[in-house]
Short mmCIF file of C-alpha atoms in Angstrom, two decimals:
data_model
loop_
_atom_site.label_atom_id
_atom_site.label_comp_id
_atom_site.label_asym_id
_atom_site.label_seq_id
_atom_site.Cartn_x
_atom_site.Cartn_y
_atom_site.Cartn_z
CA MET A 11 -29.30 -18.88 3.60
CA ILE A 12 -26.22 -20.98 2.91
CA SER A 13 -26.44 -24.37 4.55
CA ASN A 14 -23.55 -26.32 6.02
CA SER A 15 -24.27 -29.16 3.61
CA SER A 16 -23.98 -26.80 0.63
CA ALA A 17 -20.66 -25.47 1.88
CA MET A 18 -19.40 -28.99 2.44
CA LYS A 19 -20.48 -30.02 -1.07
CA LYS A 20 -18.43 -27.15 -2.41
CA THR A 21 -15.42 -28.31 -0.40
CA LYS A 22 -15.73 -31.75 -1.95
CA LYS A 23 -15.88 -30.24 -5.42
CA MET A 24 -12.79 -28.14 -4.78
CA LYS A 25 -10.27 -28.44 -7.57
CA LYS A 26 -7.28 -30.70 -7.11
CA ILE A 27 -4.83 -29.36 -4.58
CA THR A 28 -1.44 -30.51 -3.28
CA GLU A 29 -0.86 -31.99 0.17
CA GLU A 30 0.91 -28.79 1.26
CA GLN A 31 -2.00 -26.64 0.08
CA LYS A 32 -4.46 -28.93 1.84
CA LYS A 33 -2.57 -28.56 5.11
CA ALA A 34 -2.50 -24.76 4.74
CA ILE A 35 -6.25 -24.70 4.07
CA GLU A 36 -7.33 -27.04 6.85
CA THR A 37 -5.06 -25.89 9.70
CA ILE A 38 -7.35 -23.07 10.74
CA LYS A 39 -6.49 -22.71 14.45
CA GLY A 40 -3.43 -20.96 15.86
CA THR A 41 -0.63 -19.16 14.04
CA VAL A 42 0.19 -20.51 10.57
CA CYS A 43 3.07 -19.31 8.36
CA VAL A 44 2.98 -20.38 4.71
CA LYS A 45 6.05 -19.84 2.54
CA ALA A 46 4.77 -19.64 -1.03
CA GLY A 47 7.06 -19.16 -4.02
CA ALA A 48 5.85 -17.59 -7.25
CA GLY A 49 3.04 -19.48 -8.97
CA THR A 50 2.47 -21.99 -6.17
CA GLY A 51 -1.24 -21.23 -5.76
CA LYS A 52 -1.31 -19.02 -2.67
CA THR A 53 -4.48 -17.19 -3.80
CA THR A 54 -6.21 -20.57 -4.12
CA VAL A 55 -5.09 -21.37 -0.57
CA LEU A 56 -6.39 -18.03 0.75
CA VAL A 57 -9.80 -18.43 -0.93
CA GLU A 58 -10.26 -22.09 0.03
CA ARG A 59 -9.09 -21.39 3.58
CA PHE A 60 -11.64 -18.55 3.81
CA LEU A 61 -14.39 -20.97 2.74
CA LYS A 62 -13.15 -23.65 5.15
CA ILE A 63 -13.26 -21.19 8.08
CA TYR A 64 -16.71 -19.99 6.99
CA SER A 65 -17.96 -23.59 6.91
CA GLN A 66 -16.50 -24.22 10.38
CA LEU A 67 -18.12 -21.08 11.83
CA LYS A 68 -21.48 -22.15 10.37
CA LYS A 69 -21.10 -25.53 12.10
CA GLU A 70 -20.51 -23.68 15.37
CA GLY A 71 -23.91 -22.04 14.99
CA LYS A 72 -23.09 -18.60 13.55
CA ASP A 73 -25.50 -17.15 10.99
CA ASP A 74 -24.32 -16.11 7.50
CA ASP A 75 -23.53 -12.49 8.38
CA LYS A 76 -21.67 -13.28 11.60
CA ALA A 77 -19.66 -16.02 9.95
CA ILE A 78 -18.55 -13.73 7.09
CA GLU A 79 -17.75 -10.81 9.42
CA SER A 80 -15.60 -13.03 11.64
CA ILE A 81 -12.91 -13.35 8.95
CA LEU A 82 -10.50 -10.52 8.14
CA ALA A 83 -8.42 -10.94 4.96
CA VAL A 84 -5.76 -8.34 4.14
CA THR A 85 -3.85 -8.01 0.87
CA PHE A 86 -1.31 -5.40 -0.20
CA THR A 87 -2.64 -4.34 -3.60
CA ASN A 88 -6.12 -3.40 -4.78
CA LYS A 89 -5.73 -5.87 -7.65
CA ALA A 90 -5.08 -8.76 -5.25
CA ALA A 91 -8.04 -7.70 -3.09
CA ARG A 92 -10.33 -7.59 -6.14
CA GLU A 93 -9.12 -11.01 -7.32
CA MET A 94 -9.73 -12.58 -3.93
CA LYS A 95 -13.20 -10.98 -3.62
CA ASN A 96 -14.13 -12.14 -7.12
CA ARG A 97 -13.06 -15.70 -6.44
CA ILE A 98 -14.94 -15.79 -3.13
CA GLU A 99 -17.98 -14.33 -4.89
CA ASP A 100 -17.79 -17.02 -7.57
CA GLU A 101 -17.73 -19.74 -4.93
CA PHE A 102 -20.66 -18.27 -2.97
CA SER A 103 -22.64 -17.79 -6.18
CA ARG A 104 -22.42 -21.52 -6.83
CA ILE A 105 -23.42 -22.34 -3.26
CA SER A 106 -26.35 -19.92 -2.92
CA PRO A 107 -27.07 -17.67 -5.93
CA ASP A 108 -30.02 -15.96 -4.20
CA SER A 109 -28.28 -14.69 -1.07
CA SER A 110 -24.61 -14.37 -2.10
CA GLY A 111 -24.85 -10.65 -2.97
CA VAL A 112 -26.22 -9.71 0.45
CA ILE A 113 -23.59 -11.77 2.25
CA LEU A 114 -20.68 -10.44 0.20
CA ASN A 115 -21.48 -6.88 1.30
CA LYS A 116 -20.34 -8.03 4.75
CA LEU A 117 -16.90 -9.17 3.51
CA TRP A 118 -13.78 -7.80 5.16
CA VAL A 119 -11.36 -8.38 2.27
CA SER A 120 -9.26 -5.34 1.37
CA THR A 121 -5.87 -3.66 1.37
CA ILE A 122 -4.58 -2.61 4.77
CA ASP A 123 -5.18 1.10 4.09
CA SER A 124 -8.79 0.43 3.04
CA PHE A 125 -9.26 -1.66 6.18
CA CYS A 126 -7.92 1.13 8.41
CA SER A 127 -10.01 3.73 6.59
CA ARG A 128 -13.12 1.63 7.22
CA LEU A 129 -12.33 1.28 10.94
CA LEU A 130 -11.68 5.01 11.38
CA ARG A 131 -14.86 6.02 9.56
CA GLU A 132 -16.89 3.59 11.68
CA ASN A 133 -15.49 5.15 14.86
CA ALA A 134 -15.11 8.75 13.71
CA LEU A 135 -17.42 10.25 16.35
CA GLU A 136 -15.54 8.59 19.20
CA LEU A 137 -12.22 9.78 17.78
CA GLY A 138 -13.44 13.32 17.12
CA ILE A 139 -12.62 13.21 13.40
CA ASP A 140 -14.74 13.91 10.33
CA PRO A 141 -15.68 10.58 8.68
CA GLU A 142 -15.32 12.27 5.27
CA PHE A 143 -11.53 12.60 5.67
CA ARG A 144 -9.33 12.44 2.57
CA ILE A 145 -6.22 10.30 2.08
CA LEU A 146 -3.25 12.00 0.40
CA ASP A 147 -1.04 10.20 -2.08
CA GLU A 148 2.74 10.27 -1.59
CA VAL A 149 3.34 13.41 -3.67
CA GLU A 150 0.53 15.35 -1.99
CA ASN A 151 1.70 14.26 1.43
CA LYS A 152 5.25 15.46 0.86
CA LEU A 153 4.07 18.82 -0.50
CA PHE A 154 1.82 19.26 2.53
CA PHE A 155 4.69 18.38 4.89
CA MET A 156 7.11 20.80 3.21
CA LYS A 157 4.57 23.63 3.39
CA ALA A 158 3.70 22.97 7.05
CA SER A 159 7.35 22.57 8.09
CA LYS A 160 8.44 25.90 6.65
CA ARG A 161 6.08 27.67 9.02
CA ILE A 162 8.26 26.55 11.93
CA PHE A 163 11.11 28.60 10.48
CA ASN A 164 8.95 31.74 10.38
CA HIS A 165 8.79 31.68 14.19
CA LYS A 166 11.46 33.01 16.48
CA GLY A 167 12.83 31.03 19.40
CA LEU A 168 13.94 27.91 17.52
CA PRO A 169 16.14 25.54 19.53
CA GLY A 170 19.91 25.99 19.15
CA VAL A 171 20.41 23.83 16.08
CA ILE A 172 23.03 24.52 13.42
CA ILE A 173 21.74 23.51 10.00
CA ASP A 174 24.63 23.05 7.55
CA LYS A 175 22.40 22.81 4.45
CA SER A 176 19.52 24.64 2.82
CA ILE A 177 16.19 24.70 4.68
CA ASP A 178 14.52 22.76 1.85
CA SER A 179 17.18 20.06 1.99
CA PHE A 180 16.95 19.86 5.77
CA ILE A 181 13.15 19.56 5.68
CA ASP A 182 13.46 16.86 2.99
CA ASP A 183 15.72 14.86 5.33
CA VAL A 184 13.31 15.38 8.24
CA TYR A 185 10.43 14.17 6.05
CA GLY A 186 12.27 10.90 5.28
CA TYR A 187 13.09 10.47 8.98
CA ILE A 188 9.47 11.01 10.06
CA ILE A 189 8.25 8.48 7.47
CA GLN A 190 10.68 5.98 9.07
CA LEU A 191 9.33 6.85 12.52
CA ARG A 192 5.78 6.28 11.36
CA ASN A 193 6.63 2.98 9.66
CA ASN A 194 8.01 1.91 13.05
CA ALA A 195 4.79 2.96 14.85
CA VAL A 196 6.29 6.07 16.51
CA SER A 197 3.87 9.01 16.75
CA ALA A 198 4.88 12.65 17.36
CA ARG A 199 3.92 12.26 21.02
CA ASP A 200 6.05 9.10 21.35
CA PHE A 201 9.01 10.82 19.67
CA ILE A 202 8.87 13.86 21.97
CA LEU A 203 8.82 11.59 25.04
CA LEU A 204 11.94 9.79 23.74
CA GLN A 205 13.86 13.10 23.63
CA LYS A 206 13.99 13.23 27.43
CA LYS A 207 16.37 10.27 27.42
CA ILE A 208 19.06 11.73 25.13
CA SER A 209 21.88 14.32 25.38
CA GLU A 210 21.17 18.05 25.31
CA GLU A 211 22.80 18.55 21.89
CA ASP A 212 20.76 15.76 20.34
CA ARG A 213 17.73 16.98 22.27
CA ASN A 214 17.91 20.34 20.48
CA LEU A 215 17.76 18.66 17.08
CA GLY A 216 15.17 16.19 18.35
CA GLY A 217 13.16 19.09 19.76
CA LEU A 218 13.08 20.80 16.36
CA ILE A 219 12.09 17.55 14.62
CA GLY A 220 9.45 16.97 17.30
CA ARG A 221 7.96 20.44 16.72
CA ILE A 222 7.87 19.85 12.96
CA TYR A 223 6.32 16.40 13.44
CA SER A 224 3.70 17.73 15.89
CA LEU A 225 2.75 20.65 13.64
CA TYR A 226 2.47 18.31 10.64
CA GLU A 227 0.21 15.90 12.57
CA GLN A 228 -1.96 18.73 13.90
CA GLU A 229 -2.39 20.45 10.53
CA MET A 230 -3.30 17.15 8.89
CA ARG A 231 -5.98 16.62 11.52
CA ASP A 232 -7.21 20.23 11.25
CA LYS A 233 -7.65 19.87 7.49
CA ASN A 234 -9.24 16.43 7.78
CA LEU A 235 -6.41 14.69 5.91
CA PHE A 236 -4.43 11.49 6.38
CA SER A 237 -1.29 10.12 4.79
CA PHE A 238 -0.97 6.36 4.22
CA GLN A 239 1.24 5.92 7.32
CA GLY A 240 -0.93 8.34 9.31
CA LEU A 241 -4.03 6.28 8.55
CA LEU A 242 -2.41 3.14 9.96
CA LEU A 243 -0.87 4.93 12.94
CA GLU A 244 -4.19 6.53 13.89
CA THR A 245 -5.86 3.11 13.71
CA LEU A 246 -3.16 1.54 15.89
CA MET A 247 -3.50 4.34 18.46
CA MET A 248 -7.29 3.91 18.46
CA LEU A 249 -6.98 0.17 19.14
CA THR A 250 -4.23 0.66 21.74
CA GLU A 251 -5.87 3.47 23.70
CA ASN A 252 -9.56 2.62 23.36
CA ASN A 253 -10.16 -0.74 25.01
CA PRO A 254 -13.90 -0.99 24.16
CA VAL A 255 -13.14 -0.48 20.45
CA LYS A 256 -10.26 -2.98 20.53
CA ASP A 257 -12.37 -5.53 22.40
CA ARG A 258 -15.22 -5.14 19.91
CA TYR A 259 -13.03 -5.85 16.89
CA SER A 260 -11.08 -8.60 18.67
CA ARG A 261 -14.38 -10.36 19.35
CA GLN A 262 -15.47 -9.83 15.74
CA PHE A 263 -12.31 -10.92 13.89
CA GLU A 264 -11.79 -14.49 15.08
CA TYR A 265 -9.56 -15.26 12.09
CA VAL A 266 -7.01 -13.06 10.32
CA LEU A 267 -5.50 -13.89 6.90
CA VAL A 268 -2.66 -11.75 5.49
CA ASP A 269 -1.15 -11.95 2.01
CA GLU A 270 2.42 -10.87 1.01
CA TYR A 271 3.56 -10.70 4.62
CA GLN A 272 7.19 -10.26 3.61
CA ASP A 273 6.32 -6.68 2.59
CA THR A 274 4.84 -5.54 5.91
CA THR A 275 6.37 -2.73 7.97
CA PRO A 276 6.73 -2.92 11.80
CA LEU A 277 3.66 -0.64 12.01
CA GLN A 278 1.56 -2.99 9.85
CA HIS A 279 2.85 -6.03 11.73
CA LYS A 280 1.94 -4.49 15.10
CA LEU A 281 -1.50 -3.42 13.85
CA LEU A 282 -2.47 -6.76 12.29
CA ARG A 283 -1.47 -8.69 15.42
CA MET A 284 -3.99 -6.73 17.53
CA PHE A 285 -6.98 -8.94 16.78
CA SER A 286 -6.75 -12.73 16.93
CA ASP A 287 -4.46 -15.64 17.83
CA ASN A 288 -5.82 -17.46 14.77
CA PHE A 289 -3.32 -15.64 12.57
CA PHE A 290 -2.46 -16.86 9.07
CA VAL A 291 0.24 -15.29 6.89
CA VAL A 292 1.47 -16.20 3.43
CA GLY A 293 4.45 -14.79 1.57
CA ASP A 294 7.97 -15.30 0.35
CA VAL A 295 10.97 -13.36 1.70
CA LYS A 296 12.70 -13.82 -1.68
CA GLN A 297 9.97 -11.68 -3.27
CA SER A 298 10.21 -8.76 -0.84
CA ILE A 299 10.41 -5.57 -2.95
CA TYR A 300 9.34 -2.76 -0.62
CA ALA A 301 12.35 -2.28 1.66
CA PHE A 302 12.56 1.31 0.37
CA ARG A 303 9.09 1.86 1.89
CA GLY A 304 10.06 0.42 5.26
CA ALA A 305 9.10 -3.24 4.64
CA ARG A 306 10.81 -5.78 6.91
CA PRO A 307 11.05 -9.29 5.41
CA GLU A 308 12.09 -10.49 8.87
CA ASN A 309 8.46 -10.02 9.96
CA MET A 310 7.76 -13.20 8.00
CA LYS A 311 10.63 -15.03 9.67
CA ASN A 312 9.57 -13.81 13.11
CA ILE A 313 6.11 -15.33 12.56
CA GLU A 314 7.75 -18.55 11.39
CA ASN A 315 9.92 -18.63 14.54
CA GLU A 316 6.91 -18.25 16.82
CA ASN A 317 5.12 -21.31 18.10
CA SER A 318 3.48 -21.62 14.69
CA VAL A 319 2.77 -24.20 12.03
CA SER A 320 5.17 -23.65 9.13
CA ILE A 321 4.21 -24.88 5.64
CA SER A 322 6.05 -24.55 2.32
CA LEU A 323 4.31 -24.54 -1.07
CA THR A 324 6.84 -25.80 -3.59
CA GLU A 325 4.80 -26.96 -6.59
CA ASN A 326 4.57 -24.31 -9.30
CA PHE A 327 1.47 -24.29 -11.53
CA ARG A 328 2.54 -21.49 -13.83
CA SER A 329 5.91 -22.35 -15.41
CA TYR A 330 7.49 -25.22 -17.30
CA ASP A 331 9.97 -27.47 -15.53
CA GLN A 332 12.98 -26.31 -17.59
CA ILE A 333 12.45 -22.68 -16.58
CA LEU A 334 12.24 -23.68 -12.92
CA LYS A 335 15.46 -25.71 -13.17
CA VAL A 336 17.24 -22.51 -14.17
CA VAL A 337 15.48 -20.51 -11.45
CA ASN A 338 16.40 -23.04 -8.77
CA LYS A 339 20.10 -22.80 -9.66
CA ALA A 340 20.19 -18.99 -9.54
CA PRO A 341 20.29 -18.43 -5.75
CA GLY A 342 23.20 -20.82 -5.20
CA GLU A 343 25.22 -20.38 -2.01
CA HIS A 344 23.88 -16.84 -1.51
CA MET A 345 20.55 -18.19 -0.20
CA PRO A 346 21.29 -21.37 1.79
CA ASP A 347 17.66 -21.63 3.03
CA TYR A 348 16.23 -21.47 -0.52
CA GLU A 349 13.62 -24.16 -1.19
CA PRO A 350 13.49 -25.34 -4.83
CA ILE A 351 10.22 -24.92 -6.73
CA ASN A 352 9.09 -27.78 -8.96
CA SER A 353 6.56 -28.25 -11.74
CA ASN A 354 4.75 -31.13 -13.38
CA LYS A 355 4.45 -29.17 -16.64
CA LYS A 356 6.99 -30.77 -18.96
CA SER A 357 8.32 -28.81 -21.93
CA LYS A 358 9.64 -30.09 -25.25
CA GLY A 359 13.08 -28.88 -26.17
CA SER A 360 14.76 -25.81 -24.77
CA CYS A 361 12.39 -23.12 -23.49
CA CYS A 362 14.84 -20.92 -21.60
CA GLU A 363 17.60 -18.73 -23.05
CA ILE A 364 19.81 -16.31 -21.14
CA PHE A 365 21.32 -13.29 -22.88
CA LEU A 366 23.73 -10.96 -21.09
CA GLY A 367 23.88 -7.61 -22.84
CA GLU A 368 26.19 -4.76 -21.86
CA THR A 369 23.48 -2.13 -22.29
CA ARG A 370 19.68 -1.90 -22.45
CA GLU A 371 20.05 -1.13 -26.17
CA ASP A 372 21.91 -4.44 -26.68
CA GLU A 373 19.14 -6.25 -24.82
CA ALA A 374 16.40 -4.55 -26.85
CA GLU A 375 18.11 -5.37 -30.16
CA PHE A 376 18.53 -9.01 -29.15
CA ILE A 377 14.84 -9.32 -28.24
CA ALA A 378 13.67 -7.77 -31.54
CA ARG A 379 16.02 -9.97 -33.54
CA ARG A 380 14.99 -13.10 -31.64
CA ILE A 381 11.27 -12.41 -32.20
CA LEU A 382 11.81 -12.29 -35.97
CA GLU A 383 13.85 -15.50 -35.86
CA LEU A 384 11.15 -17.35 -33.93
CA HIS A 385 8.50 -16.11 -36.35
CA ARG A 386 10.56 -16.99 -39.42
CA GLU A 387 11.32 -20.49 -38.07
CA LYS A 388 7.56 -20.89 -37.36
CA LYS A 389 8.20 -21.58 -33.68
CA ILE A 390 5.47 -19.04 -33.09
CA SER A 391 2.46 -18.68 -35.40
CA LYS A 392 1.46 -15.12 -34.43
CA LEU A 393 3.49 -12.18 -33.16
CA ASN A 394 0.91 -11.54 -30.44
CA ASP A 395 1.94 -14.85 -28.88
CA ILE A 396 4.97 -12.99 -27.48
CA ALA A 397 5.08 -10.70 -24.46
CA ILE A 398 8.05 -8.62 -23.30
CA LEU A 399 7.98 -8.13 -19.52
CA LEU A 400 9.90 -5.18 -18.09
CA ARG A 401 11.05 -5.00 -14.48
CA SER A 402 9.15 -1.85 -13.52
CA VAL A 403 7.21 1.12 -14.88
CA VAL A 404 10.31 3.32 -14.57
CA THR A 405 12.22 1.20 -17.11
CA PRO A 406 12.82 3.29 -20.27
CA VAL A 407 10.22 1.57 -22.45
CA SER A 408 11.09 3.68 -25.50
CA ILE A 409 14.39 1.78 -25.96
CA TYR A 410 12.46 -1.46 -26.55
CA GLU A 411 9.76 0.25 -28.61
CA ASN A 412 12.38 1.79 -30.93
CA ALA A 413 14.11 -1.56 -31.45
CA LEU A 414 10.79 -3.16 -32.46
CA ARG A 415 9.92 -0.25 -34.79
CA ARG A 416 13.26 -0.47 -36.59
CA ARG A 417 12.53 -4.11 -37.46
CA GLY A 418 8.90 -3.49 -38.41
CA ILE A 419 7.46 -5.46 -35.52
CA PRO A 420 3.98 -4.22 -34.49
CA PHE A 421 3.41 -3.94 -30.75
CA VAL A 422 1.08 -2.64 -28.05
CA THR A 423 2.47 -1.13 -24.83
CA SER A 424 0.41 -1.61 -21.70
CA GLY A 425 0.93 -0.79 -18.04
CA GLY A 426 2.38 2.42 -16.68
CA SER A 427 1.46 4.62 -13.78
CA GLY A 428 -2.19 3.56 -13.61
CA TYR A 429 -5.52 5.19 -14.37
CA PHE A 430 -5.80 7.27 -11.21
CA ASN A 431 -2.25 8.62 -11.61
CA ARG A 432 -2.95 10.12 -15.04
CA PRO A 433 -2.67 13.95 -14.86
CA GLU A 434 -6.16 14.60 -16.23
CA ILE A 435 -7.75 12.17 -13.75
CA LYS A 436 -5.87 13.74 -10.85
CA ASP A 437 -7.08 17.16 -12.04
CA ILE A 438 -10.71 15.99 -12.08
CA LEU A 439 -10.32 14.49 -8.61
CA ALA A 440 -8.86 17.81 -7.43
CA TYR A 441 -11.96 19.69 -8.69
CA LEU A 442 -14.22 17.23 -6.88
CA CYS A 443 -12.19 17.57 -3.67
CA VAL A 444 -12.44 21.38 -3.82
CA ILE A 445 -16.22 21.17 -4.36
CA ASN A 446 -16.43 18.88 -1.33
CA ASN A 447 -14.02 20.98 0.78
CA PRO A 448 -13.00 24.46 -0.55
CA PHE A 449 -10.35 24.72 2.19
CA ASP A 450 -8.36 21.76 0.83
CA ASP A 451 -5.34 23.83 -0.25
CA LEU A 452 -3.49 21.02 -2.05
CA SER A 453 -6.47 20.20 -4.27
CA LEU A 454 -7.17 23.90 -4.87
CA VAL A 455 -3.59 24.50 -6.05
CA ARG A 456 -3.82 21.55 -8.46
CA ALA A 457 -7.17 22.80 -9.79
CA LEU A 458 -5.78 26.31 -10.35
CA ARG A 459 -2.71 24.93 -12.17
CA SER A 460 -4.78 22.64 -14.39
CA PRO A 461 -5.33 23.34 -18.14
CA ILE A 462 -8.75 24.89 -17.37
CA TYR A 463 -7.32 27.77 -15.31
CA ARG A 464 -3.56 27.69 -16.09
CA ILE A 465 -2.64 29.87 -13.09
CA LYS A 466 1.12 30.46 -13.11
CA ASN A 467 3.38 29.48 -10.22
CA SER A 468 4.33 33.14 -9.71
CA VAL A 469 0.65 34.03 -9.18
CA LEU A 470 0.18 31.10 -6.82
CA ALA A 471 3.20 32.35 -4.84
CA GLN A 472 1.51 35.77 -4.52
CA LEU A 473 -1.65 34.03 -3.34
CA ALA A 474 0.34 32.12 -0.74
CA GLU A 475 1.93 35.33 0.57
CA SER A 476 -1.40 37.17 0.66
CA ASN A 477 -3.01 34.62 2.95
CA VAL A 478 -0.66 35.35 5.86
CA GLU A 479 -1.64 37.40 8.88
CA GLU A 480 0.54 38.34 11.81
CA GLU A 481 -0.47 37.55 15.38
CA THR A 482 1.23 38.85 18.53
CA ASP A 483 1.62 36.69 21.60
CA ASP A 484 1.56 39.30 24.40
CA GLU A 485 2.81 36.87 27.00
CA GLU A 486 5.87 35.74 25.03
CA LYS A 487 6.30 39.03 23.14
CA ARG A 488 6.61 37.24 19.81
CA VAL A 489 5.07 37.86 16.43
CA TYR A 490 3.77 34.80 14.60
CA ARG A 491 2.73 34.48 10.97
CA LYS A 492 -0.66 32.82 10.74
CA HIS A 493 -1.51 31.16 7.42
CA LEU A 494 -5.15 31.40 6.35
CA PRO A 495 -6.78 28.99 3.87
CA LEU A 496 -5.89 29.68 0.23
CA TYR A 497 -9.60 29.82 -0.59
CA ASP A 498 -9.91 32.98 1.54
CA ALA A 499 -6.99 34.60 -0.29
CA LEU A 500 -8.70 34.04 -3.65
CA SER A 501 -11.48 36.43 -2.68
CA ARG A 502 -8.93 39.28 -2.58
CA PHE A 503 -7.82 38.71 -6.17
CA THR A 504 -9.66 39.79 -9.31
CA GLU A 505 -9.76 37.76 -12.53
CA LYS A 506 -7.21 40.19 -13.96
CA ASP A 507 -4.80 39.52 -11.05
CA LEU A 508 -4.98 35.79 -11.73
CA SER A 509 -4.39 36.01 -15.48
#
């Protein structure tokens, strides 16, 4: 058991915080919007706020489990979720080492997709879905969509739509459009209903898109698969259409905490607002980087414009004051609502240089040359005191690596696409998925193309053609091509055929 007195002792021992942080931690009722610039301690606020709410719930008479389960905390990366869990675990371990492990199993701290996955699996029987469903990554999802969509064009009786581009290009455009629909919380059923309100010409195109969208949704469900957007949309529909389920979770989650709110989509915003009026968000519209995935920074501003408490964290704990002086001047007149970030960390001498190169090669050469100068002038004692940060994983790293090699500077490159995106790991996961579900065509294709089997694309194309059967609809006098699982087609091929 964790006593109220223990929790309160921990609160007293909490490390030094600013007045703004204290207000964000202690204002636990109602809607609270915290604008937090880089390095201003928002994770500290989230963790300490979690503990403050827990302590308050214990005072109200809730037991350990109920108090923990009453708080929902959502982050937008697995790394952030792990960091927050670890910091909460550290705090609970100090309070009650004996029972912290049991209590932490009750935590609801995760990314939004993990949260939705957990809700759907808990309610799978009511929804009529298999709780062992699989979530496709972006590449798998697009391949699945393209394959499902092409089946529409094998049927006769398509609406009168003139397509002035290749079928592949048209389907690619439809895929992007449907992703937008999903990010805006529009299901296939909702989209089809909207078509009744538009002109006949647009309705023909909308009808075709609606058929593609419906087929895609149905085939995903039939194969026990979800995309990222589909996972969230299914959860929203469950909460919207199933009042007992919604009421159960609304009663459970008395407090909701959301990190990086500037990167939420309308779908995520609508979903997260389903639970509690004690709604806390933290973020910074200046750091919004996912507009290409449907993120709406205005979600943050809309929360701020509600009848909410608005708090700004402006003290930076990460950078020296001279760096922040440069940062604060950068926005200028382009961001009139920009709030300067300050630091108490004073630096000696100049610690910020700006170099404007015409090309990446110029930039790389300058960096390599400057490293040697700093080392020669003994401004740095060891080369591993220097880090070169690149904007994203798609930046051509080799340009910088080559510049360092030419000057004999040893280096280690880290980062990249991540462990689970490595080809060999994705191959292993594909084998495991096929073992679990032999009718998972996407995983089976990846397994067959892997270095173990090395099945050529031409052979896979033959397999795809061989798993088609024709069906006749007597009433409509049409012939349809029915696609069977790829696993069934394999039984018709010998080892020689596949070589």
